[in-house]
Amino acid sequence: GGGGGVNVSTADHSIFGIVMYNARLHVCARAAAEGHKGSAAEAEELLDEMEDRGFRPTLFTLNKMLEVVEGASAYGAAGLREAEAVLVRMQRLGVRPDRESCLRLLGATAWAAYHGGGAAD
């Protein structure tokens, strides 16, 4: 039956959704790296929304979130609490951190120490 419409499977829809959320997190990471306040909070809201809509964050997604935290930490806008929240989320989702995860976490920790502990306001 050639109806001519596009049949998008549930898997394709899920992959498209994850890619879109990853792109939005990338924008937050760039903004955080440039010192824009609120980027870490916005990224965390995106992750919550992503899960609420039934999309499972991937290792890439969570590393992007750690990139946001690291960038925001450089300006004192995020810190250890935000980094720990990402690690807790990784554990809850059964996502094992990789080399990039550890490097981003070290970066965020170093910046938090530089800014005196790094708890975000």
Coordinates of N, CA, C and O in Angstrom, one line a residue:
G1 N 0.7 -1.2 0.0 CA 0.0 0.0 0.0 C 0.8 1.3 0.0 O 1.1 1.8 1.1
G2 N 1.1 1.8 -1.1 CA 1.9 3.1 -1.2 C 1.1 4.3 -1.0 O 0.6 5.0 -1.9
G3 N 0.9 4.6 0.3 CA 0.2 5.9 0.7 C 1.1 7.1 0.5 O 0.7 8.2 0.6
G4 N 2.4 6.9 0.3 CA 3.3 8.0 0.1 C 3.8 8.6 1.3 O 4.7 9.5 1.3
G5 N 3.2 8.3 2.5 CA 3.7 9.0 3.7 C 4.9 8.3 4.3 O 5.3 7.2 3.9
V6 N 5.6 9.1 5.1 CA 6.8 8.6 5.8 C 6.4 7.8 7.0 O 5.7 8.4 7.8
N7 N 6.9 6.6 7.2 CA 6.6 5.8 8.4 C 7.8 5.9 9.2 O 8.8 5.3 8.9
V8 N 7.7 6.6 10.3 CA 8.9 6.7 11.2 C 8.6 5.8 12.4 O 7.6 5.8 13.1
S9 N 9.6 4.8 12.6 CA 9.4 3.9 13.6 C 9.6 4.5 15.0 O 10.2 5.6 15.1
T10 N 9.2 3.8 16.0 CA 9.4 4.3 17.4 C 10.9 4.5 17.6 O 11.3 5.4 18.3
A11 N 11.7 3.5 17.2 CA 13.2 3.6 17.4 C 13.8 4.9 16.7 O 14.6 5.6 17.3
D12 N 13.3 5.1 15.5 CA 13.8 6.3 14.8 C 13.4 7.6 15.5 O 14.1 8.5 15.6
H13 N 12.1 7.6 16.0 CA 11.6 8.7 16.8 C 12.5 9.0 18.0 O 12.9 10.1 18.3
S14 N 12.8 7.9 18.7 CA 13.6 7.9 19.9 C 15.0 8.5 19.6 O 15.5 9.3 20.3
I15 N 15.7 8.0 18.5 CA 17.0 8.4 18.2 C 16.9 9.9 17.8 O 17.8 10.7 18.2
F16 N 15.9 10.3 17.0 CA 15.8 11.7 16.6 C 15.7 12.6 17.9 O 16.3 13.7 18.0
G17 N 14.8 12.2 18.8 CA 14.7 12.9 20.1 C 15.9 13.1 20.9 O 16.3 14.2 21.3
I18 N 16.7 12.0 21.0 CA 18.0 12.0 21.7 C 18.9 13.0 21.0 O 19.6 13.8 21.7
V19 N 19.0 12.9 19.7 CA 19.9 13.8 19.0 C 19.5 15.2 19.2 O 20.4 16.1 19.4
M20 N 18.2 15.5 19.2 CA 17.8 16.9 19.4 C 18.1 17.4 20.8 O 18.6 18.5 21.0
Y21 N 17.9 16.6 21.8 CA 18.3 17.0 23.1 C 19.8 17.2 23.3 O 20.3 18.1 23.9
N22 N 20.6 16.3 22.6 CA 22.0 16.4 22.7 C 22.5 17.7 22.0 O 23.4 18.4 22.5
A23 N 21.8 18.1 20.9 CA 22.1 19.4 20.3 C 21.8 20.6 21.2 O 22.6 21.5 21.3
R24 N 20.7 20.5 21.9 CA 20.3 21.6 22.8 C 21.3 21.6 24.0 O 21.7 22.7 24.4
L25 N 21.8 20.5 24.4 CA 22.8 20.5 25.5 C 24.1 21.0 25.0 O 24.8 21.7 25.8
H26 N 24.4 20.8 23.8 CA 25.6 21.3 23.2 C 25.6 22.9 23.2 O 26.6 23.5 23.5
V27 N 24.4 23.4 22.9 CA 24.3 24.9 22.9 C 24.5 25.4 24.4 O 25.2 26.4 24.6
C28 N 24.0 24.7 25.4 CA 24.2 25.0 26.8 C 25.7 24.9 27.1 O 26.2 25.8 27.8
A29 N 26.4 23.9 26.6 CA 27.8 23.8 26.9 C 28.6 24.9 26.3 O 29.5 25.4 27.0
R30 N 28.3 25.3 25.1 CA 29.0 26.5 24.5 C 28.7 27.7 25.3 O 29.6 28.6 25.5
A31 N 27.4 27.9 25.7 CA 27.1 29.1 26.5 C 27.8 29.1 27.8 O 28.3 30.2 28.3
A32 N 27.9 28.0 28.5 CA 28.5 27.9 29.8 C 30.0 28.2 29.6 O 30.6 28.9 30.4
A33 N 30.6 27.7 28.5 CA 32.1 27.9 28.3 C 32.3 29.4 28.0 O 33.5 29.8 28.2
E34 N 31.3 30.1 27.6 CA 31.5 31.6 27.4 C 31.0 32.4 28.5 O 31.0 33.6 28.4
G35 N 30.7 31.7 29.7 CA 30.4 32.5 30.9 C 28.9 32.9 31.0 O 28.6 33.7 31.9
H36 N 28.0 32.3 30.3 CA 26.6 32.7 30.4 C 26.0 32.0 31.6 O 26.0 30.8 31.7
K37 N 25.5 32.8 32.5 CA 24.9 32.3 33.8 C 23.6 31.6 33.4 O 22.9 31.9 32.5
G38 N 23.3 30.6 34.2 CA 22.1 29.9 34.0 C 22.2 28.7 33.0 O 21.2 27.9 32.9
S39 N 23.3 28.5 32.4 CA 23.4 27.4 31.4 C 23.3 26.0 32.1 O 22.7 25.1 31.6
A40 N 23.9 25.9 33.3 CA 23.9 24.6 34.0 C 22.5 24.3 34.4 O 22.0 23.1 34.3
A41 N 21.8 25.3 34.9 CA 20.4 25.0 35.3 C 19.5 24.7 34.1 O 18.6 23.8 34.2
E42 N 19.7 25.4 33.0 CA 18.9 25.1 31.8 C 19.2 23.7 31.3 O 18.3 23.0 30.9
A43 N 20.5 23.3 31.3 CA 20.9 22.0 30.9 C 20.2 20.9 31.8 O 19.8 19.9 31.3
E44 N 20.2 21.1 33.1 CA 19.6 20.2 34.0 C 18.1 20.0 33.7 O 17.6 18.9 33.7
E45 N 17.5 21.2 33.4 CA 16.0 21.1 33.1 C 15.8 20.4 31.8 O 14.8 19.6 31.7
L46 N 16.7 20.5 30.8 CA 16.6 19.7 29.6 C 16.7 18.3 29.8 O 16.0 17.5 29.3
L47 N 17.7 17.9 30.7 CA 17.8 16.4 31.0 C 16.6 15.9 31.7 O 16.1 14.8 31.4
D48 N 16.0 16.7 32.6 CA 14.8 16.2 33.3 C 13.6 16.1 32.3 O 12.9 15.1 32.3
E49 N 13.5 17.1 31.4 CA 12.5 17.1 30.3 C 12.7 15.9 29.4 O 11.7 15.2 29.1
M50 N 13.9 15.6 29.1 CA 14.2 14.5 28.2 C 13.7 13.2 28.8 O 13.0 12.4 28.1
E51 N 14.0 13.0 30.1 CA 13.6 11.7 30.8 C 12.1 11.7 30.9 O 11.5 10.7 30.8
D52 N 11.5 12.9 31.3 CA 10.0 12.9 31.4 C 9.3 12.5 30.2 O 8.2 12.0 30.2
R53 N 9.9 12.9 29.0 CA 9.3 12.5 27.7 C 9.7 11.1 27.2 O 9.3 10.8 26.1
G54 N 10.4 10.4 28.1 CA 10.6 9.0 27.7 C 11.9 8.7 27.0 O 12.1 7.6 26.5
F55 N 12.8 9.7 26.8 CA 14.0 9.5 26.2 C 15.1 9.2 27.2 O 15.2 9.9 28.2
R56 N 15.9 8.2 27.0 CA 16.9 7.8 27.9 C 18.3 8.5 27.6 O 18.8 8.3 26.5
P57 N 18.8 9.3 28.5 CA 20.1 9.9 28.2 C 21.2 8.9 28.0 O 21.2 7.9 28.7
T58 N 22.0 9.1 27.0 CA 23.1 8.2 26.7 C 24.4 8.7 27.4 O 24.4 9.8 28.0
L59 N 25.5 7.9 27.2 CA 26.8 8.4 27.7 C 27.2 9.7 27.1 O 27.6 10.6 27.8
F60 N 26.9 9.9 25.8 CA 27.3 11.1 25.1 C 26.5 12.3 25.8 O 27.0 13.3 26.0
T61 N 25.2 12.0 26.0 CA 24.3 13.1 26.6 C 24.9 13.5 28.0 O 25.0 14.7 28.3
L62 N 25.2 12.5 28.8 CA 25.6 12.8 30.1 C 27.0 13.4 30.2 O 27.3 14.3 31.0
N63 N 27.9 13.1 29.2 CA 29.2 13.7 29.1 C 29.0 15.2 28.6 O 29.7 16.1 29.1
K64 N 28.0 15.4 27.8 CA 27.7 16.8 27.4 C 27.2 17.6 28.6 O 27.6 18.8 28.8
M65 N 26.5 17.0 29.5 CA 26.1 17.6 30.7 C 27.3 17.9 31.6 O 27.4 19.0 32.2
L66 N 28.2 17.0 31.7 CA 29.4 17.3 32.4 C 30.2 18.4 31.8 O 30.9 19.2 32.5
E67 N 30.2 18.5 30.5 CA 30.9 19.6 29.8 C 30.2 20.9 30.2 O 30.9 21.9 30.4
V68 N 28.9 21.0 30.3 CA 28.2 22.2 30.8 C 28.7 22.5 32.2 O 29.0 23.7 32.4
V69 N 28.7 21.6 33.1 CA 29.1 21.8 34.4 C 30.5 22.3 34.5 O 30.8 23.2 35.2
E70 N 31.4 21.7 33.7 CA 32.8 22.1 33.7 C 32.9 23.6 33.2 O 33.6 24.4 33.8
G71 N 32.2 23.9 32.1 CA 32.3 25.2 31.6 C 31.7 26.3 32.6 O 32.3 27.3 32.8
A72 N 30.6 25.9 33.2 CA 30.0 26.8 34.2 C 30.9 27.0 35.4 O 31.0 28.0 36.0
S73 N 31.6 25.9 35.8 CA 32.4 25.9 37.0 C 33.6 26.9 36.8 O 34.1 27.5 37.7
A74 N 34.0 27.0 35.5 CA 35.2 27.9 35.2 C 34.8 29.4 35.6 O 35.7 30.2 35.9
Y75 N 33.5 29.7 35.6 CA 33.1 31.0 36.0 C 32.4 31.1 37.4 O 31.8 32.1 37.7
G76 N 32.5 30.0 38.1 CA 31.9 30.0 39.4 C 30.4 29.8 39.4 O 29.7 30.0 40.4
A77 N 29.8 29.4 38.3 CA 28.4 29.3 38.1 C 27.8 27.9 38.4 O 26.7 27.7 38.3
A78 N 28.7 27.0 38.6 CA 28.4 25.6 39.0 C 29.5 25.1 39.8 O 30.6 25.7 39.9
G79 N 29.4 23.9 40.3 CA 30.4 23.3 41.1 C 30.3 21.8 41.4 O 29.7 21.1 40.6
L80 N 30.7 21.5 42.6 CA 30.8 20.1 42.9 C 29.4 19.5 43.0 O 29.1 18.3 42.7
R81 N 28.4 20.2 43.5 CA 27.0 19.7 43.7 C 26.5 19.3 42.3 O 25.8 18.3 42.2
E82 N 26.7 20.2 41.3 CA 26.2 19.9 40.0 C 26.9 18.7 39.3 O 26.2 17.9 38.7
A83 N 28.2 18.6 39.5 CA 28.9 17.5 39.0 C 28.5 16.2 39.6 O 28.3 15.2 38.9
E84 N 28.3 16.2 41.0 CA 27.8 15.0 41.7 C 26.4 14.6 41.2 O 26.2 13.4 41.0
A85 N 25.6 15.6 40.9 CA 24.2 15.3 40.4 C 24.3 14.5 39.1 O 23.5 13.6 38.9
V86 N 25.2 14.9 38.2 CA 25.4 14.2 37.0 C 25.8 12.7 37.2 O 25.3 11.8 36.6
L87 N 26.8 12.6 38.1 CA 27.3 11.2 38.4 C 26.2 10.4 39.0 O 26.1 9.2 38.7
V88 N 25.4 11.0 39.9 CA 24.3 10.2 40.5 C 23.3 9.8 39.4 O 22.8 8.7 39.4
R89 N 23.0 10.7 38.5 CA 22.1 10.4 37.4 C 22.7 9.2 36.5 O 22.0 8.3 36.1
M90 N 24.0 9.3 36.3 CA 24.7 8.2 35.5 C 24.5 6.9 36.2 O 24.1 5.9 35.6
Q91 N 24.7 6.9 37.5 CA 24.6 5.6 38.3 C 23.1 5.1 38.2 O 22.9 3.9 38.0
R92 N 22.1 6.0 38.4 CA 20.7 5.6 38.4 C 20.4 5.0 37.0 O 19.6 4.1 37.0
L93 N 20.9 5.6 36.0 CA 20.6 5.1 34.6 C 21.5 3.9 34.2 O 21.2 3.4 33.1
G94 N 22.4 3.5 35.0 CA 23.3 2.4 34.6 C 24.3 2.8 33.5 O 24.7 1.9 32.8
V95 N 24.7 4.1 33.4 CA 25.6 4.5 32.4 C 27.0 4.6 33.1 O 27.2 5.4 34.0
R96 N 27.9 3.9 32.6 CA 29.3 3.8 33.1 C 30.1 5.0 32.6 O 30.2 5.2 31.4
P97 N 30.7 5.8 33.5 CA 31.5 6.9 33.0 C 32.7 6.4 32.2 O 33.2 5.3 32.5
D98 N 33.2 7.2 31.3 CA 34.3 6.8 30.5 C 35.4 7.9 30.7 O 35.4 8.7 31.6
R99 N 36.5 7.9 29.9 CA 37.6 8.8 30.0 C 37.1 10.2 30.0 O 37.6 11.1 30.8
E100 N 36.3 10.6 29.0 CA 35.8 11.9 28.9 C 35.0 12.3 30.2 O 35.2 13.5 30.7
S101 N 34.2 11.5 30.7 CA 33.5 11.8 31.9 C 34.4 12.1 33.0 O 34.2 13.1 33.7
C102 N 35.5 11.4 33.2 CA 36.5 11.6 34.3 C 37.2 12.9 34.0 O 37.4 13.7 35.0
L103 N 37.6 13.2 32.8 CA 38.3 14.5 32.5 C 37.4 15.7 32.8 O 37.8 16.7 33.3
R104 N 36.1 15.6 32.4 CA 35.2 16.7 32.6 C 35.0 16.9 34.1 O 34.9 18.0 34.6
L105 N 34.9 15.8 34.8 CA 34.7 15.9 36.3 C 35.9 16.5 36.9 O 35.8 17.3 37.8
L106 N 37.1 16.1 36.5 CA 38.3 16.7 37.0 C 38.4 18.2 36.8 O 38.8 19.0 37.6
G107 N 38.0 18.6 35.6 CA 38.0 20.0 35.2 C 37.0 20.8 36.1 O 37.4 21.8 36.6
A108 N 35.8 20.2 36.3 CA 34.8 20.9 37.1 C 35.3 21.0 38.6 O 35.2 22.0 39.2
T109 N 36.0 19.9 39.0 CA 36.5 19.9 40.4 C 37.6 20.9 40.6 O 37.6 21.6 41.6
A110 N 38.5 21.0 39.6 CA 39.6 22.0 39.7 C 39.0 23.4 39.7 O 39.5 24.2 40.5
W111 N 38.1 23.7 38.9 CA 37.5 25.0 38.8 C 36.7 25.3 40.1 O 36.8 26.4 40.7
A112 N 36.1 24.3 40.7 CA 35.3 24.5 41.9 C 36.3 24.8 43.0 O 36.1 25.7 43.9
A113 N 37.5 24.1 43.1 CA 38.5 24.4 44.1 C 39.0 25.8 43.9 O 39.2 26.6 44.9
Y114 N 39.2 26.2 42.7 CA 39.7 27.6 42.4 C 38.8 28.6 42.9 O 39.2 29.7 43.4
H115 N 37.5 28.4 42.8 CA 36.5 29.3 43.2 C 36.0 29.1 44.6 O 35.1 29.7 45.1
G116 N 36.8 28.3 45.4 CA 36.5 28.2 46.8 C 35.4 27.2 47.2 O 34.7 27.4 48.1
G117 N 35.3 26.1 46.5 CA 34.4 25.1 46.8 C 33.3 24.8 45.8 O 32.8 23.7 45.7
G118 N 32.9 25.8 45.1 CA 32.1 25.7 43.9 C 30.6 25.4 44.1 O 30.0 24.9 43.1
A119 N 30.0 25.6 45.2 CA 28.6 25.4 45.3 C 27.9 26.6 44.6 O 28.2 27.7 44.8
A120 N 27.1 26.2 43.6 CA 26.4 27.3 42.8 C 25.4 28.0 43.7 O 24.8 27.5 44.6
D121 N 25.2 29.3 43.4 CA 24.3 30.1 44.2 C 22.9 29.8 43.7 O 22.6 29.6 42.6

